[in-house]
Amino acid sequence: MTDDADLAAYGTEKGHKAALLEDVAGLPEKSNCVVLLQHNLVSRDIRRKFRGMGALVVPIRAFEGTPELARYTLDKVIETDYGKACELNRYWTRSIERESGDIVFDAGLGPGAPGDGDDRPRTHLVCRLADKLSANTWLTPEITVDKWVSVGAYCELSITAPSTADWTGAFSLDGTAVCAGVLVAQDSRCTDDGEARIQQARALRDEMAACGEPVVLRLKEGVLTSCTAGDQDFTERVKQATNPKYDLHALELGIGTNLELMPRVDWRLNSQMNEGAGPVHIGFGEGITGAHMDFIVAEGGHEFSKAG
């Protein structure tokens, strides 16, 4: 199901049944469907249309609703191995419950690790989780009747604060992240000031992508101290675009679980399907009063340090 006729036609070309959002009433009772929103943000009215059904929602418009992005996103939705992603979601859920040490993300722990003679910046992040946090993910490939599940819940375990009263209280990050991709997203509750900042963030993201260089983040106690790509410094502009009141404090730690998608990702594109393809991403801003910007690390692995 989609709100764009051309995207519906593209889905049909790919061998799938496709219909327009306006025709949802004609679906059989208890249908399962993928809802691709190219022109609309998620809303209660749209959700009501799918009562009595199981829906996997793909909020294309929340990132970028161009035809190119819509087709790319649909391709990645089709290519995703949801069973393997859920296996990793269950692994991370168990590990965070059981492990008491910090989580270390490091370029040297994954395939294709840089050699000793490589003096370029490399990812090394130490993450300490708080006792109280919110972790959002989806654990089984099935979507039952009356369930509305975002595709992001399959592709990552998202760690945020449990309450908006303490946006910065879920985790602390220290170290360096070398990022292959940057995403910009907005929430359906976006304010007028937030919309202006999101437009700034989209222009900023395009500049970063055009650099042809990885974006290097440096963090201390969860706060971004620098954001650079090549010889350009984007730190202050990230602060303004994500709302200065957060003072560059990371609000989301996203652990990617759609890693099977990695070889087929185009990191230049602003598609939600990219964020779970790397082992970790860091989010700034909430998408309401300013942009939500995700910085995606594409290489490396993880380990849990020994407590104490």
XYZ file of N, CA and C in Angstrom, residues 7-267:
783
model
N 5.042 4.760 -7.361
C 5.688 3.783 -6.487
C 4.906 2.472 -6.495
N 3.586 2.558 -6.552
C 2.768 1.349 -6.662
C 3.106 0.589 -7.944
N 3.258 1.325 -9.052
C 3.614 0.688 -10.322
C 4.995 0.042 -10.243
N 5.931 0.713 -9.555
C 7.281 0.163 -9.395
C 7.229 -1.135 -8.581
N 6.405 -1.158 -7.536
C 6.252 -2.372 -6.750
C 5.682 -3.514 -7.569
N 4.738 -3.200 -8.459
C 4.174 -4.222 -9.339
C 5.229 -4.764 -10.288
N 6.081 -3.872 -10.815
C 7.175 -4.300 -11.687
C 8.116 -5.264 -10.968
N 8.244 -5.087 -9.651
C 9.120 -5.936 -8.851
C 8.472 -7.281 -8.508
N 7.221 -7.466 -8.959
C 6.560 -8.743 -8.736
C 5.692 -8.809 -7.499
N 5.331 -7.655 -6.937
C 4.520 -7.627 -5.727
C 3.144 -7.031 -6.015
N 2.166 -7.430 -5.219
C 0.847 -6.821 -5.318
C 0.931 -5.410 -4.742
N 0.341 -4.443 -5.429
C 0.419 -3.058 -4.979
C -0.935 -2.383 -5.149
N -1.246 -1.491 -4.224
C -2.493 -0.737 -4.282
C -2.269 0.620 -3.636
N -3.140 1.542 -3.929
C -3.040 2.881 -3.367
C -3.712 2.960 -2.005
N -3.236 3.883 -1.207
C -3.745 4.068 0.148
C -5.249 4.288 0.151
N -5.752 4.978 -0.847
C -7.185 5.298 -0.907
C -8.044 4.059 -1.115
N -7.411 2.940 -1.495
C -8.157 1.714 -1.754
C -8.055 0.706 -0.617
N -7.577 1.141 0.544
C -7.350 0.207 1.643
C -8.637 -0.474 2.100
N -9.777 0.200 1.959
C -11.035 -0.401 2.405
C -11.376 -1.665 1.613
N -10.787 -1.823 0.441
C -11.059 -3.003 -0.373
C -10.211 -4.206 -0.033
N -9.294 -4.072 0.922
C -8.451 -5.207 1.302
C -9.244 -6.224 2.114
N -8.901 -7.505 1.984
C -9.567 -8.520 2.810
C -9.322 -8.289 4.297
N -10.242 -8.746 5.112
C -10.088 -8.642 6.560
C -8.840 -9.397 7.016
N -8.141 -8.844 7.992
C -6.935 -9.431 8.584
C -5.772 -9.521 7.594
N -5.747 -8.613 6.627
C -4.639 -8.581 5.671
C -3.342 -8.180 6.358
N -2.237 -8.629 5.789
C -0.919 -8.121 6.150
C -0.397 -7.294 4.986
N 0.136 -6.125 5.287
C 0.576 -5.258 4.194
C 1.752 -4.387 4.622
N 2.478 -3.919 3.622
C 3.543 -2.941 3.811
C 2.990 -1.588 3.397
N 3.123 -0.590 4.267
C 2.573 0.740 4.022
C 3.732 1.694 3.767
N 3.873 2.136 2.514
C 4.969 3.021 2.121
C 4.421 4.432 1.948
N 4.827 5.331 2.836
C 4.311 6.700 2.842
C 5.337 7.640 2.216
N 5.144 7.943 0.937
C 6.068 8.815 0.223
C 5.704 10.287 0.375
N 4.411 10.587 0.546
C 3.963 11.979 0.581
C 3.379 12.396 1.924
N 3.058 11.435 2.769
C 2.426 11.721 4.050
C 3.301 11.278 5.212
N 3.278 12.084 6.275
C 3.850 11.634 7.534
C 2.847 10.714 8.227
N 3.343 9.873 9.105
C 2.462 8.966 9.839
C 1.474 9.787 10.663
N 0.206 9.377 10.631
C -0.829 10.089 11.382
C -1.830 9.084 11.944
N -2.634 9.552 12.902
C -3.673 8.681 13.460
C -4.690 8.295 12.401
N -5.011 9.225 11.511
C -5.989 8.924 10.463
C -5.509 7.795 9.560
N -4.229 7.814 9.215
C -3.697 6.737 8.376
C -3.687 5.419 9.135
N -3.294 5.458 10.389
C -3.280 4.226 11.187
C -4.669 3.613 11.294
N -5.699 4.464 11.436
C -7.072 3.955 11.568
C -7.497 3.169 10.330
N -6.972 3.536 9.180
C -7.340 2.837 7.950
C -6.950 1.366 7.997
N -5.988 1.014 8.850
C -5.454 -0.345 8.866
C -5.880 -1.122 10.112
N -6.935 -0.670 10.762
C -7.477 -1.446 11.884
C -7.916 -2.825 11.396
N -7.599 -3.828 12.201
C -7.941 -5.190 11.824
C -6.963 -5.829 10.877
N -5.827 -5.165 10.637
C -4.799 -5.693 9.752
C -3.451 -5.662 10.471
N -2.475 -6.329 9.878
C -1.092 -6.216 10.333
C -0.328 -5.370 9.335
N 0.358 -4.318 9.816
C 0.996 -3.367 8.900
C 2.449 -3.123 9.268
N 3.310 -3.212 8.266
C 4.701 -2.783 8.372
C 4.777 -1.418 7.708
N 5.044 -0.373 8.480
C 5.014 0.981 7.934
C 6.427 1.459 7.614
N 6.566 2.077 6.439
C 7.844 2.607 5.970
C 7.650 4.109 5.745
N 8.110 4.952 6.678
C 7.841 6.392 6.611
C 8.833 7.135 5.712
N 8.707 6.945 4.416
C 9.650 7.534 3.458
C 9.672 9.053 3.589
N 8.490 9.661 3.655
C 8.368 11.124 3.692
C 9.065 11.728 4.907
N 9.151 10.993 6.008
C 9.802 11.513 7.214
C 11.282 11.772 6.974
N 11.845 11.123 5.965
C 13.246 11.330 5.607
C 13.327 12.184 4.339
N 12.867 11.654 3.216
C 12.888 12.413 1.969
C 11.965 11.708 0.975
N 10.994 12.435 0.437
C 9.959 11.810 -0.364
C 10.152 11.877 -1.859
N 11.381 11.985 -2.336
C 11.608 12.050 -3.772
C 11.374 10.676 -4.406
N 11.054 10.635 -5.706
C 10.861 9.337 -6.373
C 12.080 8.418 -6.274
N 13.288 8.981 -6.428
C 14.504 8.172 -6.331
C 14.613 7.516 -4.960
N 14.382 8.310 -3.911
C 14.480 7.765 -2.548
C 13.403 6.732 -2.279
N 12.212 6.963 -2.811
C 11.116 6.028 -2.592
C 11.422 4.671 -3.222
N 11.926 4.672 -4.453
C 12.249 3.413 -5.120
C 13.400 2.703 -4.418
N 14.426 3.466 -4.042
C 15.559 2.880 -3.318
C 15.080 2.250 -2.005
N 14.250 2.971 -1.276
C 13.759 2.461 0.007
C 12.946 1.196 -0.187
N 12.075 1.176 -1.191
C 11.300 -0.039 -1.460
C 12.230 -1.206 -1.791
N 13.251 -0.967 -2.596
C 14.217 -2.028 -2.903
C 14.818 -2.611 -1.629
N 15.213 -1.744 -0.694
C 15.864 -2.212 0.530
C 14.873 -2.914 1.465
N 13.621 -2.480 1.447
C 12.583 -3.179 2.217
C 12.436 -4.609 1.703
N 12.463 -4.780 0.380
C 12.338 -6.102 -0.233
C 13.569 -6.957 0.053
N 14.748 -6.354 0.026
C 16.003 -7.101 0.191
C 16.297 -7.491 1.638
N 15.650 -6.859 2.598
C 15.936 -7.107 4.013
C 15.574 -8.531 4.428
N 16.462 -9.162 5.176
C 16.203 -10.473 5.769
C 15.674 -10.238 7.183
N 14.357 -10.253 7.334
C 13.741 -9.902 8.607
C 13.993 -10.963 9.678
N 14.131 -12.211 9.266
C 14.445 -13.260 10.234
C 15.799 -13.042 10.882
N 16.818 -12.749 10.063
C 18.160 -12.516 10.613
C 18.199 -11.233 11.444
N 17.484 -10.201 10.998
C 17.439 -8.966 11.779
C 16.830 -9.221 13.153
N 15.777 -10.023 13.212
C 15.145 -10.325 14.504
C 16.046 -11.163 15.395
N 16.849 -12.036 14.798
C 17.816 -12.797 15.594
C 18.770 -11.846 16.313
N 19.253 -10.846 15.589
C 20.146 -9.868 16.213
C 19.405 -9.007 17.227
N 18.161 -8.670 16.971
C 17.384 -7.914 17.955
C 17.261 -8.688 19.261
N 17.017 -9.995 19.153
C 16.914 -10.817 20.362
C 18.266 -10.930 21.063
N 19.335 -11.073 20.280
C 20.679 -11.124 20.866
C 20.966 -9.853 21.673
N 20.709 -8.696 21.080
C 21.005 -7.446 21.774
C 20.112 -7.251 22.994
N 18.865 -7.647 22.897
C 17.968 -7.525 24.053
C 18.474 -8.361 25.223
N 18.866 -9.607 24.926
C 19.410 -10.472 25.985
C 20.711 -9.917 26.533
N 21.587 -9.472 25.662
C 22.911 -9.019 26.085
C 22.822 -7.799 26.987
N 21.972 -6.857 26.629
C 21.853 -5.645 27.440
C 21.258 -5.966 28.807
N 20.374 -6.953 28.848
C 19.810 -7.370 30.140
C 20.854 -8.060 31.023
N 21.770 -8.819 30.400
C 22.684 -9.676 31.169
C 24.045 -9.050 31.435
N 24.549 -8.286 30.467
C 25.904 -7.751 30.590
C 25.920 -6.492 31.449
N 26.908 -6.404 32.323
C 26.999 -5.245 33.215
C 28.099 -4.268 32.800
N 28.947 -4.666 31.856
C 30.030 -3.785 31.438
C 29.612 -2.810 30.355
N 30.533 -1.934 29.994
C 30.290 -0.989 28.911
C 30.269 -1.733 27.572
N 29.610 -1.127 26.581
C 29.655 -1.641 25.215
C 30.736 -0.864 24.467
N 31.655 -1.582 23.850
C 32.723 -0.946 23.079
C 32.503 -1.250 21.603
N 32.364 -0.197 20.810
C 32.285 -0.330 19.356
C 33.638 0.085 18.787
N 34.238 -0.796 17.983
C 35.599 -0.519 17.507
C 35.776 -1.033 16.082
N 36.450 -0.221 15.265
C 36.705 -0.611 13.875
C 37.524 -1.886 13.785
N 38.350 -2.166 14.774
C 39.206 -3.338 14.745
C 38.502 -4.627 15.093
N 37.237 -4.557 15.493
C 36.513 -5.755 15.909
C 35.659 -6.354 14.801
N 35.611 -5.697 13.652
C 34.783 -6.179 12.560
C 35.606 -6.630 11.378
N 34.938 -7.139 10.341
C 35.659 -7.551 9.127
C 36.286 -6.350 8.430
N 37.421 -6.587 7.779
C 38.089 -5.508 7.065
C 38.685 -4.468 7.991
N 39.135 -4.891 9.163
C 39.695 -3.960 10.140
C 40.922 -3.255 9.586
N 41.093 -1.963 9.906
C 42.263 -1.227 9.398
C 43.558 -1.788 9.967
N 44.620 -1.712 9.168
C 45.914 -2.211 9.612
C 46.603 -1.251 10.550
N 47.693 -1.719 11.169
C 48.415 -0.900 12.147
C 49.007 0.360 11.511
N 49.330 0.302 10.235
C 49.939 1.457 9.584
C 48.937 2.483 9.081
N 47.668 2.239 9.257
C 46.621 3.151 8.793
C 46.383 4.204 9.871
N 46.782 5.455 9.595
C 46.684 6.503 10.608
C 45.432 7.360 10.457
N 44.495 6.941 9.611
C 43.242 7.677 9.500
C 42.411 7.484 10.765
N 41.507 8.434 11.072
C 40.633 8.246 12.246
C 39.865 6.937 12.134
N 39.683 6.281 13.238
C 38.948 5.021 13.256
C 37.962 5.024 14.414
N 36.916 4.281 14.246
C 35.870 4.241 15.268
C 36.353 3.535 16.524
N 36.189 4.198 17.641
C 36.359 3.576 18.957
C 35.433 4.334 19.911
N 34.325 3.698 20.257
C 33.320 4.317 21.116
C 33.085 3.440 22.342
N 33.045 4.075 23.491
C 32.703 3.369 24.725
C 31.349 3.896 25.196
N 30.406 2.988 25.317
C 29.041 3.362 25.698
C 28.699 2.780 27.063
N 28.267 3.649 27.946
C 27.813 3.219 29.279
C 26.319 3.476 29.377
N 25.558 2.414 29.597
C 24.110 2.540 29.661
C 23.649 2.890 31.066
N 22.581 3.673 31.150
C 21.991 4.023 32.442
C 21.118 2.868 32.939
N 20.765 2.921 34.216
C 19.907 1.877 34.779
C 18.502 1.943 34.192
N 18.050 3.160 33.880
C 16.720 3.337 33.306
C 16.865 3.880 31.887
N 16.287 3.148 30.943
C 16.335 3.582 29.549
C 15.170 2.944 28.807
N 14.933 3.429 27.601
C 13.916 2.854 26.729
C 14.622 2.197 25.554
N 14.309 0.931 25.291
C 14.899 0.202 24.171
C 13.778 -0.299 23.279
N 13.769 0.154 22.038
C 12.692 -0.179 21.116
C 13.211 -1.062 19.988
N 12.583 -2.224 19.809
C 12.922 -3.116 18.701
C 11.777 -4.095 18.522
N 11.851 -4.945 17.485
C 10.830 -5.951 17.204
C 11.525 -7.301 17.159
N 10.959 -8.292 17.857
C 11.694 -9.524 18.121
C 11.317 -10.703 17.239
N 10.189 -10.650 16.545
C 9.764 -11.774 15.711
C 9.430 -11.289 14.306
N 9.662 -12.119 13.297
C 9.372 -11.681 11.927
C 7.889 -11.442 11.665
N 7.020 -12.060 12.449
C 5.593 -11.971 12.200
C 5.003 -10.648 12.714
N 4.015 -10.143 11.985
C 3.204 -9.013 12.441
C 1.758 -9.498 12.491
N 1.177 -9.517 13.663
C -0.178 -10.032 13.823
C -1.211 -8.931 13.584
N -2.454 -9.344 13.579
C -3.562 -8.417 13.333
C -3.556 -7.288 14.359
N -3.852 -6.081 13.876
C -3.925 -4.872 14.699
C -2.561 -4.394 15.201
N -1.493 -4.899 14.626
C -0.163 -4.401 14.953
C 0.320 -3.476 13.832
N 0.861 -2.340 14.247
C 1.402 -1.327 13.329
C 2.861 -1.180 13.706
N 3.770 -1.708 12.882
C 5.180 -1.796 13.248
C 6.017 -1.000 12.247
N 6.835 -0.101 12.754
C 7.739 0.636 11.880
C 8.870 -0.263 11.422
N 9.278 -0.106 10.159
C 10.374 -0.917 9.641
C 11.647 -0.696 10.447
N 11.788 0.488 11.046
C 12.957 0.759 11.874
C 13.054 -0.162 13.076
N 11.912 -0.628 13.594
C 11.929 -1.526 14.754
C 12.512 -2.883 14.403
N 12.447 -3.279 13.151
C 13.077 -4.521 12.706
C 14.580 -4.366 12.531
N 15.010 -3.181 12.133
C 16.373 -2.992 11.629
C 17.337 -2.419 12.656
N 16.877 -2.142 13.847
C 17.762 -1.597 14.876
C 17.164 -1.828 16.253
N 18.016 -1.722 17.258
C 17.578 -1.576 18.637
C 17.899 -0.130 19.011
N 16.856 0.648 19.235
C 17.012 2.077 19.492
C 16.941 2.349 20.983
N 18.006 2.945 21.526
C 18.080 3.253 22.958
C 17.938 4.754 23.147
N 16.940 5.137 23.919
C 16.679 6.541 24.227
C 16.327 6.657 25.707
N 16.130 7.886 26.147
C 15.716 8.106 27.532
C 14.264 7.647 27.706
N 13.906 7.176 28.896
C 12.539 6.693 29.111
C 11.508 7.797 29.223
N 11.950 9.045 29.336
C 11.023 10.151 29.525
C 11.579 11.411 28.879
N 10.702 12.237 28.326
C 11.137 13.510 27.748
C 11.594 14.484 28.828
N 11.336 14.147 30.087
C 11.805 15.005 31.184
C 13.326 14.925 31.330
N 13.927 13.870 30.793
C 15.380 13.714 30.866
C 15.875 13.108 29.559
N 15.881 13.921 28.491
C 16.259 13.443 27.162
C 17.659 12.835 27.145
N 18.546 13.286 28.015
C 19.959 12.912 27.908
C 20.374 11.839 28.902
N 19.421 11.181 29.538
C 19.782 10.316 30.661
C 19.947 8.846 30.374
N 19.861 8.405 29.115
C 19.844 6.964 28.838
C 21.225 6.342 28.730
N 22.219 7.119 28.293
C 23.540 6.540 28.047
C 24.570 7.660 27.975
N 25.828 7.242 28.053
C 26.936 8.167 27.849
C 27.868 7.560 26.806
N 28.420 8.407 25.938
C 29.315 7.959 24.880
C 30.624 8.727 24.955
N 31.723 8.009 24.807
C 33.038 8.639 24.748
C 33.840 8.013 23.615
N 34.505 8.875 22.824
C 35.385 8.357 21.781
C 35.114 8.961 20.423
N 35.443 8.190 19.400
C 35.375 8.644 18.006
C 34.499 7.717 17.196
N 33.677 8.314 16.331
C 32.855 7.548 15.393
C 33.148 8.035 13.983
N 33.542 7.118 13.115
C 33.792 7.448 11.706
C 32.571 6.981 10.917
N 31.859 7.937 10.342
C 30.523 7.670 9.810
C 30.483 7.735 8.286
N 29.849 6.723 7.689
C 29.726 6.659 6.231
C 28.486 7.372 5.734
N 27.453 7.461 6.572
C 26.194 8.051 6.150
C 25.606 8.962 7.192
N 24.810 9.927 6.727
C 24.093 10.861 7.598
C 22.648 10.914 7.129
N 21.706 10.818 8.067
C 20.284 10.898 7.755
C 19.653 12.070 8.487
N 18.592 12.602 7.899
C 17.802 13.666 8.522
C 16.347 13.229 8.506
N 15.693 13.296 9.664
C 14.292 12.875 9.757
C 13.490 13.885 10.562
N 12.174 13.886 10.304
C 11.286 14.737 11.069
C 10.127 13.926 11.614
N 9.596 14.386 12.734
C 8.454 13.774 13.387
C 7.176 14.436 12.869
N 6.075 13.700 12.897
C 4.807 14.270 12.442
C 4.326 15.405 13.334
N 4.890 15.503 14.546
C 4.512 16.584 15.477
C 5.406 17.814 15.323
N 6.142 17.886 14.244
C 7.133 18.943 14.021
C 6.514 20.340 14.125
N 7.191 21.241 14.838
C 6.753 22.625 14.990
C 7.256 23.464 13.814
N 6.783 24.716 13.752
C 7.259 25.612 12.684
C 8.761 25.860 12.805
N 9.229 26.108 14.033
C 10.672 26.290 14.232
C 11.423 25.009 13.881
N 10.842 23.878 14.228
C 11.467 22.603 13.903
C 11.584 22.393 12.407
N 10.540 22.774 11.659
C 10.574 22.633 10.204
C 11.704 23.455 9.598
N 11.903 24.670 10.100
C 12.994 25.515 9.584
C 14.350 24.876 9.859
N 14.520 24.305 11.036
C 15.787 23.651 11.372
C 15.992 22.389 10.526
N 14.908 21.688 10.231
C 15.017 20.478 9.419
C 15.479 20.825 8.008
N 14.989 21.922 7.468
C 15.454 22.351 6.150
C 16.944 22.676 6.187
N 17.409 23.301 7.270
C 18.844 23.558 7.429
C 19.620 22.233 7.475
N 19.064 21.268 8.203
C 19.741 19.983 8.356
C 19.836 19.244 7.027
N 18.801 19.330 6.203
C 18.841 18.651 4.907
C 19.917 19.248 4.006
N 20.025 20.572 4.010
C 21.088 21.209 3.234
C 22.453 20.818 3.769
N 22.576 20.749 5.093
C 23.833 20.345 5.725
C 24.179 18.906 5.368
N 23.194 18.018 5.420
C 23.425 16.615 5.062
C 23.922 16.494 3.624
N 23.324 17.261 2.724
C 23.746 17.224 1.320
C 25.205 17.678 1.170
N 25.595 18.695 1.939
C 26.990 19.160 1.896
C 27.937 18.074 2.396
N 27.558 17.417 3.477
C 28.401 16.349 4.010
C 28.545 15.220 3.002
N 27.436 14.850 2.368
C 27.481 13.761 1.389
C 28.348 14.124 0.198
N 28.335 15.412 -0.175
C 29.107 15.863 -1.340
C 30.604 15.936 -1.057
N 30.991 15.911 0.220
C 32.420 15.991 0.575
C 33.220 14.809 0.048
N 32.567 13.658 -0.027
C 33.283 12.459 -0.438
C 34.209 11.915 0.626
N 34.061 12.393 1.844
C 34.904 11.956 2.964
C 34.011 11.459 4.106
N 34.495 10.514 4.924
C 33.725 10.110 6.095
C 33.498 11.300 7.036
N 32.397 11.275 7.740
C 32.128 12.279 8.763
C 32.654 11.741 10.094
N 33.511 12.490 10.732
C 34.158 12.036 11.959
C 33.562 12.777 13.155
N 32.981 12.023 14.073
C 32.426 12.579 15.305
C 33.361 12.279 16.461
N 33.509 13.261 17.350
C 34.221 13.034 18.606
C 33.276 13.410 19.735
N 33.174 12.503 20.712
C 32.209 12.690 21.796
C 32.879 12.527 23.149
N 32.371 13.294 24.099
C 32.815 13.172 25.487
C 31.600 13.245 26.391
N 31.407 12.186 27.175
C 30.272 12.093 28.099
C 28.947 12.346 27.384
N 28.841 11.786 26.174
C 27.600 11.879 25.422
C 27.405 13.148 24.627
N 28.347 14.073 24.697
C 28.226 15.359 24.013
C 29.159 15.394 22.811
N 28.649 15.830 21.681
C 29.447 15.970 20.471
C 30.379 17.165 20.611
N 31.684 16.916 20.577
C 32.650 18.003 20.690
C 33.160 18.464 19.333
N 33.077 17.588 18.307
C 33.424 18.026 16.958
C 32.780 17.104 15.938
N 32.446 17.700 14.793
C 31.877 16.983 13.657
C 32.571 17.518 12.414
N 33.410 16.708 11.793
C 34.199 17.165 10.655
C 34.122 16.161 9.508
N 34.356 16.670 8.301
C 34.504 15.826 7.112
C 35.568 16.466 6.251
N 36.666 15.754 6.045
C 37.803 16.365 5.360
C 38.311 17.537 6.170
N 38.436 18.699 5.543
C 38.915 19.884 6.253
C 37.776 20.808 6.664
N 36.537 20.311 6.625
C 35.387 21.140 6.978
C 34.851 20.765 8.355
N 34.505 21.791 9.133
C 33.973 21.600 10.479
C 32.484 21.957 10.477
N 31.647 20.993 10.803
C 30.198 21.177 10.766
C 29.569 21.235 12.159
N 30.379 21.295 13.204
C 29.881 21.139 14.567
C 28.785 22.141 14.910
N 29.038 23.420 14.700
C 28.069 24.450 15.084
C 26.791 24.332 14.272
N 26.899 23.955 13.022
C 25.708 23.834 12.194
C 24.847 22.643 12.616
N 25.478 21.563 13.055
C 24.709 20.445 13.604
C 23.970 20.892 14.860
N 24.625 21.658 15.688
C 23.997 22.167 16.915
C 22.760 22.991 16.598
N 22.870 23.890 15.639
C 21.744 24.752 15.292
C 20.607 23.955 14.661
N 20.942 23.004 13.795
C 19.916 22.266 13.066
C 19.137 21.297 13.956
N 19.768 20.797 15.022
C 19.119 19.818 15.890
C 18.492 20.449 17.127
N 18.545 21.746 17.218
C 18.025 22.581 18.306
C 19.121 22.798 19.360
N 19.582 24.049 19.473
C 20.692 24.349 20.393
C 20.412 24.013 21.845
N 19.123 23.887 22.219
C 18.832 23.621 23.640
C 19.391 22.284 24.101
N 19.603 21.355 23.173
C 20.172 20.053 23.547
C 21.688 20.096 23.630
N 22.272 21.195 23.192
C 23.710 21.436 23.348
C 24.548 20.268 22.844
N 24.102 19.679 21.716
C 24.838 18.603 21.033
C 24.940 17.317 21.856
N 24.029 17.121 22.789
C 24.012 15.861 23.527
C 23.311 14.805 22.682
N 23.927 13.648 22.543
C 23.315 12.551 21.786
C 22.038 12.091 22.486
N 20.958 11.963 21.716
C 19.674 11.556 22.281
C 19.312 10.113 21.948
N 19.998 9.532 20.979
C 19.696 8.148 20.592
C 20.985 7.389 20.313
N 21.029 6.163 20.809
C 22.049 5.202 20.408
C 21.320 4.106 19.645
N 21.597 3.988 18.357
C 20.945 2.983 17.529
C 21.909 1.863 17.197
N 21.553 0.651 17.561
C 22.387 -0.513 17.270
C 21.793 -1.213 16.050
N 22.527 -1.201 14.950
C 22.022 -1.744 13.700
C 21.927 -3.257 13.716
N 20.807 -3.778 13.206
C 20.612 -5.226 13.161
C 20.234 -5.715 11.761
N 20.269 -4.818 10.773
C 19.988 -5.205 9.390
C 21.301 -5.268 8.608
N 22.288 -5.914 9.208
C 23.650 -5.879 8.678
C 23.796 -6.621 7.350
N 22.884 -7.545 7.054
C 22.941 -8.270 5.787
C 22.758 -7.328 4.595
N 22.204 -6.149 4.850
C 21.956 -5.188 3.771
C 23.215 -4.428 3.361
N 24.232 -4.472 4.191
C 25.412 -3.617 4.056
C 26.001 -3.514 2.642
N 26.247 -4.612 1.931
C 26.933 -4.457 0.640
C 26.123 -3.688 -0.402
N 24.813 -3.531 -0.185
C 23.953 -2.920 -1.192
C 23.455 -1.533 -0.790
N 24.121 -0.922 0.179
C 23.690 0.385 0.682
C 24.376 1.510 -0.081
N 23.605 2.521 -0.434
C 24.149 3.757 -0.987
C 24.109 4.797 0.133
N 25.261 5.053 0.739
C 25.316 5.913 1.924
C 25.035 7.376 1.605
